[in-house]
Every structure is written in C-alpha cells, then in structure tokens.
Tab-separated table of C-alpha atoms in Angstrom:
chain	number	residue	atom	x	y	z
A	1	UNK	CA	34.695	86.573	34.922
A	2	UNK	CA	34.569	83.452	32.494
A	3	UNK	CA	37.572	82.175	31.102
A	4	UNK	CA	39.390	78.795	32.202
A	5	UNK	CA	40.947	76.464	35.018
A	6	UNK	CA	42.688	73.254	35.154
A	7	UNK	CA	41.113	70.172	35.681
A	8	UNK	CA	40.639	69.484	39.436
A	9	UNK	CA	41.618	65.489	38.381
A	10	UNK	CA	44.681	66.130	36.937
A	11	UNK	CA	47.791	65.384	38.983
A	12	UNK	CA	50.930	67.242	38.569
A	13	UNK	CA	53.870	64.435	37.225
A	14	UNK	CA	56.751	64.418	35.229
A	15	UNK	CA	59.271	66.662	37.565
A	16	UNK	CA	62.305	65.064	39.312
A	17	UNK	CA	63.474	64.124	42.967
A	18	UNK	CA	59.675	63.194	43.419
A	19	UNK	CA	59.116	59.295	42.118
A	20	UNK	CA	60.846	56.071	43.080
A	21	UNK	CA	61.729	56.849	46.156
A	22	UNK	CA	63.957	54.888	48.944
A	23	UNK	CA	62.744	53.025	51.654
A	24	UNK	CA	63.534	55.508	54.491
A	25	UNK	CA	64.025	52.735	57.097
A	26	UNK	CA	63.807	54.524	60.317
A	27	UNK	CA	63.973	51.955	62.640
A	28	UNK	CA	67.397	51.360	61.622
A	29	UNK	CA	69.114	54.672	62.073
A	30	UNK	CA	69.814	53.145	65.824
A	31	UNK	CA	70.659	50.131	64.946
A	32	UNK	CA	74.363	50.081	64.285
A	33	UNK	CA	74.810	45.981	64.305
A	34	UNK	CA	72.420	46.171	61.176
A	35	UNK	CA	73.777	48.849	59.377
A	36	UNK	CA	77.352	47.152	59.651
A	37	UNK	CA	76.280	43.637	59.072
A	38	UNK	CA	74.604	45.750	55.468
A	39	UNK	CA	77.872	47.603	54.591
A	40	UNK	CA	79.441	44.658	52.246
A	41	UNK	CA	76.391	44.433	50.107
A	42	UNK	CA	75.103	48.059	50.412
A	43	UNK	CA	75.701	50.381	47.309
A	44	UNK	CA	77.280	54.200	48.641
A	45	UNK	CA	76.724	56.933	46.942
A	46	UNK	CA	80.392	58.979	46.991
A	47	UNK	CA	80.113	63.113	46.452
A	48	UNK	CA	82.822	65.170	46.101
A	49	UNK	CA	82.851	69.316	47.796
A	50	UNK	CA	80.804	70.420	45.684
A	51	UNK	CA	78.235	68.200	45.982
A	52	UNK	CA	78.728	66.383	42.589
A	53	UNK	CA	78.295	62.522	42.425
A	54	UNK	CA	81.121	60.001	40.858
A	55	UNK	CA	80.126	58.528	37.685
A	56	UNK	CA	81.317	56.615	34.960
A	57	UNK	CA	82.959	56.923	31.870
A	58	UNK	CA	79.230	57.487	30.420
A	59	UNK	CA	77.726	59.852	32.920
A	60	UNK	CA	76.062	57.020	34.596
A	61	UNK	CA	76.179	56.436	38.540
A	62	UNK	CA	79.181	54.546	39.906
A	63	UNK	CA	78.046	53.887	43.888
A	64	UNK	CA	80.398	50.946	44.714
A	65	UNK	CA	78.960	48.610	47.325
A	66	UNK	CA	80.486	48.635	50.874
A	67	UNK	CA	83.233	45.943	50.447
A	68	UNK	CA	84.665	47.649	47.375
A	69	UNK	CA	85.170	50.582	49.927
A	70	UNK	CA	86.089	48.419	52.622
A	71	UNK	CA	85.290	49.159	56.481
A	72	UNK	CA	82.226	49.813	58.386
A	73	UNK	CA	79.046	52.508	57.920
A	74	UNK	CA	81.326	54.883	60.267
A	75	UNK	CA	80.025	58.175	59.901
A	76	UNK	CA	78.322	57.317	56.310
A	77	UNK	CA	74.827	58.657	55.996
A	78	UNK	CA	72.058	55.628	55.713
A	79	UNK	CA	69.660	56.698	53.256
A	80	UNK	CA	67.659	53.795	53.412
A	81	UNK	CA	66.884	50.687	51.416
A	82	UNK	CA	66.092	49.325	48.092
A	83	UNK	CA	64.790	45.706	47.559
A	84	UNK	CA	66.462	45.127	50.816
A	85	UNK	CA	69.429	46.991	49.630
A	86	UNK	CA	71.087	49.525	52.019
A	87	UNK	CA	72.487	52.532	50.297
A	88	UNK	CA	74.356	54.974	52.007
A	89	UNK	CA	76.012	58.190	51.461
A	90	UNK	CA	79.728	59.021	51.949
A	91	UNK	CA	81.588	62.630	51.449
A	92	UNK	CA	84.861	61.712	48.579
A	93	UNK	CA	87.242	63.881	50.189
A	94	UNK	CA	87.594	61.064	52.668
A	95	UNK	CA	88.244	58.140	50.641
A	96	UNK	CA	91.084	56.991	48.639
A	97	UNK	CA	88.057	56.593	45.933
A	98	UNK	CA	87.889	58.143	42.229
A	99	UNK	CA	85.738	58.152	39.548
A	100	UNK	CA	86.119	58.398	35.611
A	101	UNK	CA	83.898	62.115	35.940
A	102	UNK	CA	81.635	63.789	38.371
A	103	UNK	CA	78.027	64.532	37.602
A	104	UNK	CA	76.106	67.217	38.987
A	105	UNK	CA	72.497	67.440	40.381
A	106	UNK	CA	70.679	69.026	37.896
A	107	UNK	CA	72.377	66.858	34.686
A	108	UNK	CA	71.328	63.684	36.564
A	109	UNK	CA	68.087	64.385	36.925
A	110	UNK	CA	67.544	64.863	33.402
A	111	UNK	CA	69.666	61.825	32.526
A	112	UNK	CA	69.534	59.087	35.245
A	113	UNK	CA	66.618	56.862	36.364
A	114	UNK	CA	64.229	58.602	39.334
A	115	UNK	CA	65.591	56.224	42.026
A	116	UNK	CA	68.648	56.972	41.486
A	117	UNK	CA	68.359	61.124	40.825
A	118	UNK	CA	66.011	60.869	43.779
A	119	UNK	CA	68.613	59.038	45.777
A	120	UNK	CA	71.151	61.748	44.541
A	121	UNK	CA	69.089	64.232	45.715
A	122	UNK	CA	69.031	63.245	49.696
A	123	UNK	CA	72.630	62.350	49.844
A	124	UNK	CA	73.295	66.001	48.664
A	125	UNK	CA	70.718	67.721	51.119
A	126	UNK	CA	72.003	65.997	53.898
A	127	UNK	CA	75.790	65.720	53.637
A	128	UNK	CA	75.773	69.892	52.710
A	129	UNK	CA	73.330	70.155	55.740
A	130	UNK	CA	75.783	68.156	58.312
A	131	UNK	CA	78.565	70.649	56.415
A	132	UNK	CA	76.854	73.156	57.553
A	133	UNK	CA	76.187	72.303	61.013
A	134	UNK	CA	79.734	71.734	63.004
A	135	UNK	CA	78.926	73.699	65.887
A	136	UNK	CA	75.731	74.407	68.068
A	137	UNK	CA	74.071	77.594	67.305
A	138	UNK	CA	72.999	77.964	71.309
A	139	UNK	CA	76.087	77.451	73.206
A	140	UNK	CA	78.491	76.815	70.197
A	141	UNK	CA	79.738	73.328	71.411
A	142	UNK	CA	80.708	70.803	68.890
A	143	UNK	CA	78.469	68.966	67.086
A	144	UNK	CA	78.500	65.028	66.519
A	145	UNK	CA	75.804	63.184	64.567
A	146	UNK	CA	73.979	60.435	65.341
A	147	UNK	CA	71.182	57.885	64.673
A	148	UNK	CA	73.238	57.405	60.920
A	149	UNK	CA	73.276	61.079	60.204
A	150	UNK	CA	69.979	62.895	60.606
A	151	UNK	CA	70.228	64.025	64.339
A	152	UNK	CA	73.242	66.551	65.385
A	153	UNK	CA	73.785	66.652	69.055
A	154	UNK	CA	75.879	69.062	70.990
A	155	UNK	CA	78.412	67.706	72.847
A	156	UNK	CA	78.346	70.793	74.979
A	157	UNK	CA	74.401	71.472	75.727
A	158	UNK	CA	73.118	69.178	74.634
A	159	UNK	CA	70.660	70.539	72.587
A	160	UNK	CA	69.670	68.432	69.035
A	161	UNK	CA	69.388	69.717	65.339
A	162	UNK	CA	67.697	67.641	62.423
A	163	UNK	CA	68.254	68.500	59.006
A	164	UNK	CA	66.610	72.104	57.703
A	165	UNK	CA	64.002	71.876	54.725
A	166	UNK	CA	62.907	75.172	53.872
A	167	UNK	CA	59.687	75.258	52.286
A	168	UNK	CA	58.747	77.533	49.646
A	169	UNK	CA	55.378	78.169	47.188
A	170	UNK	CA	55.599	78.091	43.473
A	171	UNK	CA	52.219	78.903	41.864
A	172	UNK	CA	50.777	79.288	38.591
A	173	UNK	CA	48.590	82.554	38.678
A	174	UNK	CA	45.806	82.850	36.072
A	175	UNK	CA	43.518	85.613	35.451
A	176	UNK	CA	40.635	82.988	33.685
A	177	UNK	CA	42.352	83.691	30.322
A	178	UNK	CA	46.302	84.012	30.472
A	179	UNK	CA	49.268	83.026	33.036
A	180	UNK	CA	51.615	84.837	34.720
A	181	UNK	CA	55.013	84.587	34.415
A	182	UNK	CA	57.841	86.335	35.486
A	183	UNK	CA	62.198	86.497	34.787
A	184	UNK	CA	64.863	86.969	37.494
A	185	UNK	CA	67.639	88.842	36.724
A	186	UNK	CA	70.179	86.474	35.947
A	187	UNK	CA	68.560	83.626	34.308
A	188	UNK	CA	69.271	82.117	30.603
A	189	UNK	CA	67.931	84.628	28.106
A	190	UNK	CA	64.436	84.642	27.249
A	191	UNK	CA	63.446	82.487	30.619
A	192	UNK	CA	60.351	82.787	32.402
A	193	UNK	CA	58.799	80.923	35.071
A	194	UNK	CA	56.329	80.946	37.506
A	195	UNK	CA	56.311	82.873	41.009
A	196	UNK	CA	57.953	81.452	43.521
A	197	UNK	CA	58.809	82.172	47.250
A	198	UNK	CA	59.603	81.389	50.952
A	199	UNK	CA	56.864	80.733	53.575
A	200	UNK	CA	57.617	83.441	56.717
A	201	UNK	CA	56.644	82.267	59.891
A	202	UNK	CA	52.821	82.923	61.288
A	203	UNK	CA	51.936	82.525	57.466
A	204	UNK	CA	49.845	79.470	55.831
A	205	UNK	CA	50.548	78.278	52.577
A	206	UNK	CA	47.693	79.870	50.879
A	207	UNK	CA	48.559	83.186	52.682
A	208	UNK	CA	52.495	82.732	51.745
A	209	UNK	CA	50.527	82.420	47.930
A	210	UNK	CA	49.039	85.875	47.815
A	211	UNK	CA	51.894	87.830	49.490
A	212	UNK	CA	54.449	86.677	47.321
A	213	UNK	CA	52.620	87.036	44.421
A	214	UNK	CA	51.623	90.808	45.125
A	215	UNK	CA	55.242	91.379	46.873
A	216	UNK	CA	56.439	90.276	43.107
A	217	UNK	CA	54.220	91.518	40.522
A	218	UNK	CA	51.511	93.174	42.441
A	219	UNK	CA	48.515	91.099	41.115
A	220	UNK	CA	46.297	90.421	43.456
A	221	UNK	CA	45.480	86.998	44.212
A	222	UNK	CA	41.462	85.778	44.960
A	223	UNK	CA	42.254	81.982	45.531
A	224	UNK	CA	44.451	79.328	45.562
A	225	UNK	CA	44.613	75.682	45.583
A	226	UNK	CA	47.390	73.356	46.276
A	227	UNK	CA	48.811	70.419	43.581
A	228	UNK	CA	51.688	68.569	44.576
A	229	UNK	CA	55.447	68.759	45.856
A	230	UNK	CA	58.881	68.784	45.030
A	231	UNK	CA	62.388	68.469	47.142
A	232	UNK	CA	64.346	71.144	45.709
A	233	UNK	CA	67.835	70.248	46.888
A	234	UNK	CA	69.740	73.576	45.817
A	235	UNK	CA	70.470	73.147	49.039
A	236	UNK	CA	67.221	72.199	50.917
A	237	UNK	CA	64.150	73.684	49.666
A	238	UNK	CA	61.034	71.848	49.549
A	239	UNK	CA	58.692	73.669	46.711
A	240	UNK	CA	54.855	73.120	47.301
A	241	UNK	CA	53.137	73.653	43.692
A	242	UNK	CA	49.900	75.822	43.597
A	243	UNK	CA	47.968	77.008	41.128
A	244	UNK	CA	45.885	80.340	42.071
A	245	UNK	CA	43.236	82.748	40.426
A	246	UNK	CA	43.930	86.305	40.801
A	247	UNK	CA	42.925	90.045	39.229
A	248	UNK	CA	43.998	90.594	35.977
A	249	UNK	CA	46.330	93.387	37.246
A	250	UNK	CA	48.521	94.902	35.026
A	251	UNK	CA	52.101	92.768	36.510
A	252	UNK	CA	54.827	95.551	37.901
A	253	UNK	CA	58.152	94.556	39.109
A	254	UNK	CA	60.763	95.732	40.935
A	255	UNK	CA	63.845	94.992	39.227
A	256	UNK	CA	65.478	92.907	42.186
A	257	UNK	CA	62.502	90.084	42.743
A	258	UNK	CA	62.077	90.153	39.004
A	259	UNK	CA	63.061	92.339	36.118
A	260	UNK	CA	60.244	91.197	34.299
A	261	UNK	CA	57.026	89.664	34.502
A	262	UNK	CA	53.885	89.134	32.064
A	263	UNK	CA	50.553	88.064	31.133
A	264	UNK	CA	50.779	85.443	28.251
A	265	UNK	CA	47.949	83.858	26.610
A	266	UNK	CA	47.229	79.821	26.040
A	267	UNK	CA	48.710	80.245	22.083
A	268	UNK	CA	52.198	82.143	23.793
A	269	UNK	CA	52.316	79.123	25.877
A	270	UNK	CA	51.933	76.796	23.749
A	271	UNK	CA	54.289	78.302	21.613
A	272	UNK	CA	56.412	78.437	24.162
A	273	UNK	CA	56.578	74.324	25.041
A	274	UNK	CA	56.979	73.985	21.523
A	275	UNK	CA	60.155	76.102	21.588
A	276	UNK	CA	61.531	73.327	23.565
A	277	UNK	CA	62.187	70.765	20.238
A	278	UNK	CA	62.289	73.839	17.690
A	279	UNK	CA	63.652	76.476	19.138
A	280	UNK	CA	63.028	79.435	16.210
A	281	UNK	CA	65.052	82.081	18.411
A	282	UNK	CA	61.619	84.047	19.168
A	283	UNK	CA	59.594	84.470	22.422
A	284	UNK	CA	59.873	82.817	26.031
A	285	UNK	CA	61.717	79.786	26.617
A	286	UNK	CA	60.121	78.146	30.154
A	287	UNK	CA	61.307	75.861	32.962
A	288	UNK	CA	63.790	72.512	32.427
A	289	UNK	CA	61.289	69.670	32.479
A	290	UNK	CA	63.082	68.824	35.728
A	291	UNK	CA	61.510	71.366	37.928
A	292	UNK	CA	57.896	71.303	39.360
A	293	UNK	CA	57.654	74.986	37.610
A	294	UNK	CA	57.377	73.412	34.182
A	295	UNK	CA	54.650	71.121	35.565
A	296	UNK	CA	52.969	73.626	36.843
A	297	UNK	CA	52.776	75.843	33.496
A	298	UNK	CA	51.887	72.248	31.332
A	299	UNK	CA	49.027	71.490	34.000
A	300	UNK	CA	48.111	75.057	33.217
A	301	UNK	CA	48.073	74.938	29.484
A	302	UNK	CA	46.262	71.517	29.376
A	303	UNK	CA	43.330	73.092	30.902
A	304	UNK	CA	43.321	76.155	28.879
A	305	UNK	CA	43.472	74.634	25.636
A	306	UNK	CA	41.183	71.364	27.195
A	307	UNK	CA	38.322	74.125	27.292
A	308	UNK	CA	38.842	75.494	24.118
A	309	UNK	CA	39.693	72.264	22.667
A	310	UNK	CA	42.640	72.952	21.100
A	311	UNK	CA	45.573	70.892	20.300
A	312	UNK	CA	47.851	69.726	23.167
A	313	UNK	CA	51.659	71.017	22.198
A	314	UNK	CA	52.101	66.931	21.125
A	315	UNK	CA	49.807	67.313	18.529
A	316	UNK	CA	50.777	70.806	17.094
A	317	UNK	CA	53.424	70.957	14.166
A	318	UNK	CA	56.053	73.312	15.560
C-alpha cells in the first residue's frame, strides 16, 4: 500500500500540562524543618471543591506566598520548587482565604503560562486523589498522609497508597491516505477526535493500541509507534500519544464507545484546522489545542501534506 506517514523526527509539542515543569524535590517530602523554614516565602496554590483555582480580577493566578496565609506547611501538599521557590498546594475550604473569581483547569491551560497550568494541574490530581482516599481499601482504617502528601498510610494496617495515574492510549490511525476519527456521544457538535482508551492489565501499550481501536471502530490495526505524553488531570489520567497504521476498514461503531467515526482525507483535515480561525459552520471541528489529541491529528496532517507538498494550514487562505 503507498500512501503517507509522519516524519519519524518530528516531536509532538504544543499541548498543555507537559512543559515547564516544577522541580519535584523529593528529598524534601521528609524533611519537615525545610518545608516550614520555606512556608513564608513559598507561593500556595488555593483550590476550592471543585477543583477550581483562585484568581484575580483578570483570570490570572493569585497563589499568595506562605506568610500572607500565615502558619506552617501543615497538611499542604509540596509540589516542589521553582528557582528555589517552594510552592505548595492547599484545599480553600480550609482557609479564611478568597479570591476575586475561580478559574478552572481547562480555561487555564489555554490562558496561563505552562508553569503555572502545569503547576495547576498536580495540585488538582493530587488534592482530588487524597479526597478520594480517607479510608484503607484492605482493612478500612483511616488514612493519614505523609511525606507532604503523596504517601497515604493506614493507621489501622498499615498498608500505604500513592497517588493513582491511570494511563490511557490516544492514537492517530492512518490507512497510508486518510485518518481516523471518531465522536462520542455527548461532545460539542461537529467534534471529532482521535481514539482513545484505557490500558487493561496483562496488556502492553502497543497491544492496548490495536484492541481499542478494533473494540471502537473495528479497523484493524498492523502497527504502531509511540510519540509523546500528556498528564490528563480530569482526574488522573496519563494519555500516551501513538500514531498507528491499520486496514483501511470500513469504521463501524457502536453507539455507546462512539456514535460516529470516519475516514477523512489530508484536504478534510486541513479544512478542518482551518475551521479553528474561520469557522464557516460546515464539516468537523477537532480537539482544543490544549489536548495531546490535537497534536496528534497536526503531527498527522504535517506529514500528509509534507509528502504531497502541500500547504501547511498557516499558509492556506481559509
């Protein structure tokens, strides 16, 4: 079959959570002089329930350093440092601490810098993880955490838990000449993305490729090859971005996976990216720039129309 693939030297970029990233510091987690003698200075990032962060009057992140908030780490999360900055993480509900507005997850990654959506990002996964994890699931004692939030011991057994990351695949499927793309039921009108789905234990990555993609659409995957990574914090996903070659099966669904899912060619994609700054109210609209999916269908498209030699969506007059 001769038709296209991407460029093996092209690096997926451009999606969020992924760039700028904190210092982790893990020697520090037991070190509770440190983290205390770092509170005044350190910058806390407050959430509220529902996982939102507090911002200011213009959207932008309002962490207030540790002596604004007064007190000690206590049971704030340390996320790690920043130019020798310690930031933590703290849940709003317990402070006498407000905010002009709240911002949510997905608006900051599209608006705020990477260190800071990034930073965003772990607070949430980890303060709705230790939400999530009061009591032991063996003998159902309580649980405290320790080493500055990322262990949960029992106080009954014993036993410890460390925060979940569940990881998924999200792969763009070519036949040599089109992509694959599919709509949940649910989803904006006129969305479509690639396939994604959860790894099931005794599977590799490559195998967790193929059965998803047949479980979906029932095209039959012949390879696979992996591209980068994503933390998907929605709550604690961790999306690992392939791009595959597979049969040029006609794509069935099921109506509960997907309600929908296609073959479209280089110009429908195209099209399609297009739509994003000129939206004319026809075809597919695709992934928020945001996600590793939309990466995934650009690195696509720049190696379809990179063999053909067509224009990149930059250059194209909508």
């Amino acid at each position: 079959m001769t038709g296209t693939s991407p460029p093996s030297d092209v690096l997926l970029s451009g999606f969020a959570f992924a760039g700028d990233p904190l210092d982790r510091a893990d020697h520090l987690r037991d070190d509770a002089a440190a983290l205390a003698a770092m509170w005044p200075q350190a910058r806390i990032l407050v959430l509220d329930q529902e996982g939102q962060a507090y911002a200011d009057a213009d959207g932008s992140l309002q962490a207030p350093s540790g002596a604004e908030l007064g007190g000690g780490p206590g049971a704030a999360i340390f996320l790690g440092l920043k130019q020798d900055v310690a930031w933590f993480a703290v849940a709003g509900d317990a402070l006498a601490y407000t905010a002009p507005q709240r911002v949510g997850l997905r608006r900051a990654a599209a608006a705020w810098p990477a260190f800071e959506s990034g930073a965003f990002a772990l607070a949430r996964a980890l303060l709705h993880w230790q939400s999530r994890t009061r009591y032991c699931g063996i003998c159902a004692g309580a649980i405290e955490f320790r080493r500055a939030g990322y262990l949960g011991h029992c106080s009954g057994c014993g036993a410890d838990q460390y925060p979940r990351v569940d990881p998924a695949v999200i792969v763009a499927v070519s036949d040599g000449q089109r992509l694959l793309l599919g709509r949940q039921p649910g989803w904006p009108a006129r969305r479509y993305s690639v396939v994604a789905g959860f790894v099931e234990p005794g599977e590799t990555l490559e195998q967790t490729v193929a059965r998803e993609v047949l479980e979906e659409t029932r095209v039959r995957v012949r390879s696979s090859r992996y591209l980068a990574a994503q933390p998907w914090p929605f709550p604690g996903a961790l999306m690992l971005g392939f791009t595959a070659q597979a049969e040029p099966d006609p794509p069935q669904v099921d109506g509960v996976e997907l309600e929908d899912a296609r073959w479209f060619s280089a110009e429908e994609i195209g099209a399609a990216l297009r739509r994003d700054q000129h939206d004319d109210g026809q075809g597919i609209l695709l992934s928020p720039a945001i996600s590793i999916a939309r990466s995934l269908i650009e690195h696509w498209y720049a190696g379809a129309v990179g063999s053909r030699g067509a224009e990149s969506p930059a250059q194209t007059s909508p």
